[in-house]
Amino acid sequence: MSKKILTEHINVPGIETIEVFRKHGGYSGLEKAIKMQPDDITEEVKKSGLRGRGGAGFPTGMKWSFIDKKSANPRYLVCNADESEPGTFKDRYYMQKNPHGLVEGMIVSAYALGANTAYIYIRGELIYVMKILEKAIAEAYAAGFLGKNILGSGYDLDLYVHPGGGAYICGEETALIESLEGKRGNPRIKPPFPAISGVYNCPTVVNNVETIAVVPHIINMTGDEYAKIGVGRSTGTKLISACGHINKPGIYEIDLGVTVEEFLNSDEYCGGVWKGRRLKAVVAGGSSVPILPAHLITRTAKGEQRLMTYESLSDGGFATGTMLGSGGFIVFDETACIVRNLWNFTRFYHHESCGQCSPCREGTGWMEKVLHRLESGHGNMEDIDLLVDIAKKIEGNTICPLGDAAAWPVASAIRHFREEFEYHVKYPERIKNPKHGELEPLMMCVKEEAELA
């Protein structure tokens, strides 16, 4: 049974109110932190081994230590609540159910950074969540947890919620900052990094909802105790958004280090592949990470059990591994069409490209067109290699990681499921007129091809 830190009280009736939240230990982390020196809080976060939960997995305490403390300009803390990664929905769930958990995390984190103004940048479609957060913030002001002289400490903090325009690109921290400043959400060239020149060219730290929300818990339990959870450099717990062809889709808080097989098949989590079907593939960390076939998602290329950790999932590099990413765990059964799914992902990345970089602006459009050609039964064998070539020309050649996010799924899908792409070329009529209202399982496709030969 995994330890519950963020979700321990999440289903308690009324937990979204400050009264119930406080009855269950809420704001005790703030009460402890406000008596500490700000740098000591950062040290506790470093000891905890906490890594960014938005996808990159960068050590949080180290990121905080980069902030320019010599600058005469004010400092800012920004929460990245622009959760837009297909397959990921943990942050909106947490904010909706337990808004004070995030508010407390913002106060403790801002105090540690010496920031007197903080923002929660939330995805534009989540206006209903924004209203919940604003109510919680008003309650925190009334209780003396926000505003002037918080808990008599002499520390002041103002917290605002800022809605975005619903652009995926604004999940990238510098594009988010541009949007927060009222400009078009185009990523900035780095350096300088936000820790030196962020919001209004001032020192800024941008962290994910889950990352910030766990900070008060780390202060309460100490960084050393938090680091005992998990495996190696993957410490603590992680919220996973599980969806797709599974019996129990939902949001699960796991100890980092749970095996992928246990997470996928145990009744505590996903409950196995639905309808008694076989597992075909998994996208483990949101749509931007490489897809892995069944035999590689549960076991590494060396035959070792694959763990739900940053290191284990990436074991073998992109040839045989993937990424934990934002924790968007998407499961495909044997009836899923990899080509159709990839086309859907690529349409998303083409639509969401800001257009600033030519490789991404043009390349995502080309990939969408070629995949549409294959999926509609009009492709040829050269198209498959053309997709690989386009992906190579996008990867590593853009200002922000959206280009990589679009290229990795394409390259990995062809690497592991090339025969399915070839099937689309060899038997276009079957693609146009599938027997059962959906593409036959890959196993069936290969069997039919062998019989015809």
PDB file of N, CA and C in Angstrom, residues 13-14 90 178 259 267 303 324 345:
ATOM      1  N   PRO A  13     -15.260  15.172   3.200  1.00  0.00           N
ATOM      2  CA  PRO A  13     -16.271  16.183   2.865  1.00  0.00           C
ATOM      3  C   PRO A  13     -15.892  17.563   3.416  1.00  0.00           C
ATOM      4  N   GLY A  14     -15.934  18.572   2.559  1.00  0.00           N
ATOM      5  CA  GLY A  14     -15.646  19.934   2.986  1.00  0.00           C
ATOM      6  C   GLY A  14     -14.180  20.279   3.051  1.00  0.00           C
ATOM      7  N   LYS A  90      -4.093  15.248 -13.376  1.00  0.00           N
ATOM      8  CA  LYS A  90      -3.913  15.172 -11.923  1.00  0.00           C
ATOM      9  C   LYS A  90      -4.005  16.530 -11.237  1.00  0.00           C
ATOM     10  N   GLU A 178       5.623  34.956 -20.579  1.00  0.00           N
ATOM     11  CA  GLU A 178       5.220  35.917 -21.605  1.00  0.00           C
ATOM     12  C   GLU A 178       3.708  36.165 -21.557  1.00  0.00           C
ATOM     13  N   THR A 259       6.385  -1.245  -9.210  1.00  0.00           N
ATOM     14  CA  THR A 259       6.642  -1.787 -10.545  1.00  0.00           C
ATOM     15  C   THR A 259       5.513  -1.389 -11.494  1.00  0.00           C
ATOM     16  N   ASP A 267      -5.438  -4.449  -8.252  1.00  0.00           N
ATOM     17  CA  ASP A 267      -6.738  -3.838  -7.975  1.00  0.00           C
ATOM     18  C   ASP A 267      -6.601  -2.496  -7.266  1.00  0.00           C
ATOM     19  N   GLY A 303      15.760  -7.287 -19.194  1.00  0.00           N
ATOM     20  CA  GLY A 303      14.917  -8.279 -18.544  1.00  0.00           C
ATOM     21  C   GLY A 303      14.558  -7.944 -17.106  1.00  0.00           C
ATOM     22  N   LEU A 324       8.981   9.177 -17.381  1.00  0.00           N
ATOM     23  CA  LEU A 324       7.863   9.305 -16.446  1.00  0.00           C
ATOM     24  C   LEU A 324       7.052  10.553 -16.750  1.00  0.00           C
ATOM     25  N   PHE A 345      -2.310  12.432 -31.948  1.00  0.00           N
ATOM     26  CA  PHE A 345      -1.313  13.186 -31.182  1.00  0.00           C
ATOM     27  C   PHE A 345      -0.669  14.274 -32.037  1.00  0.00           C
TER      28      PHE A 345
END
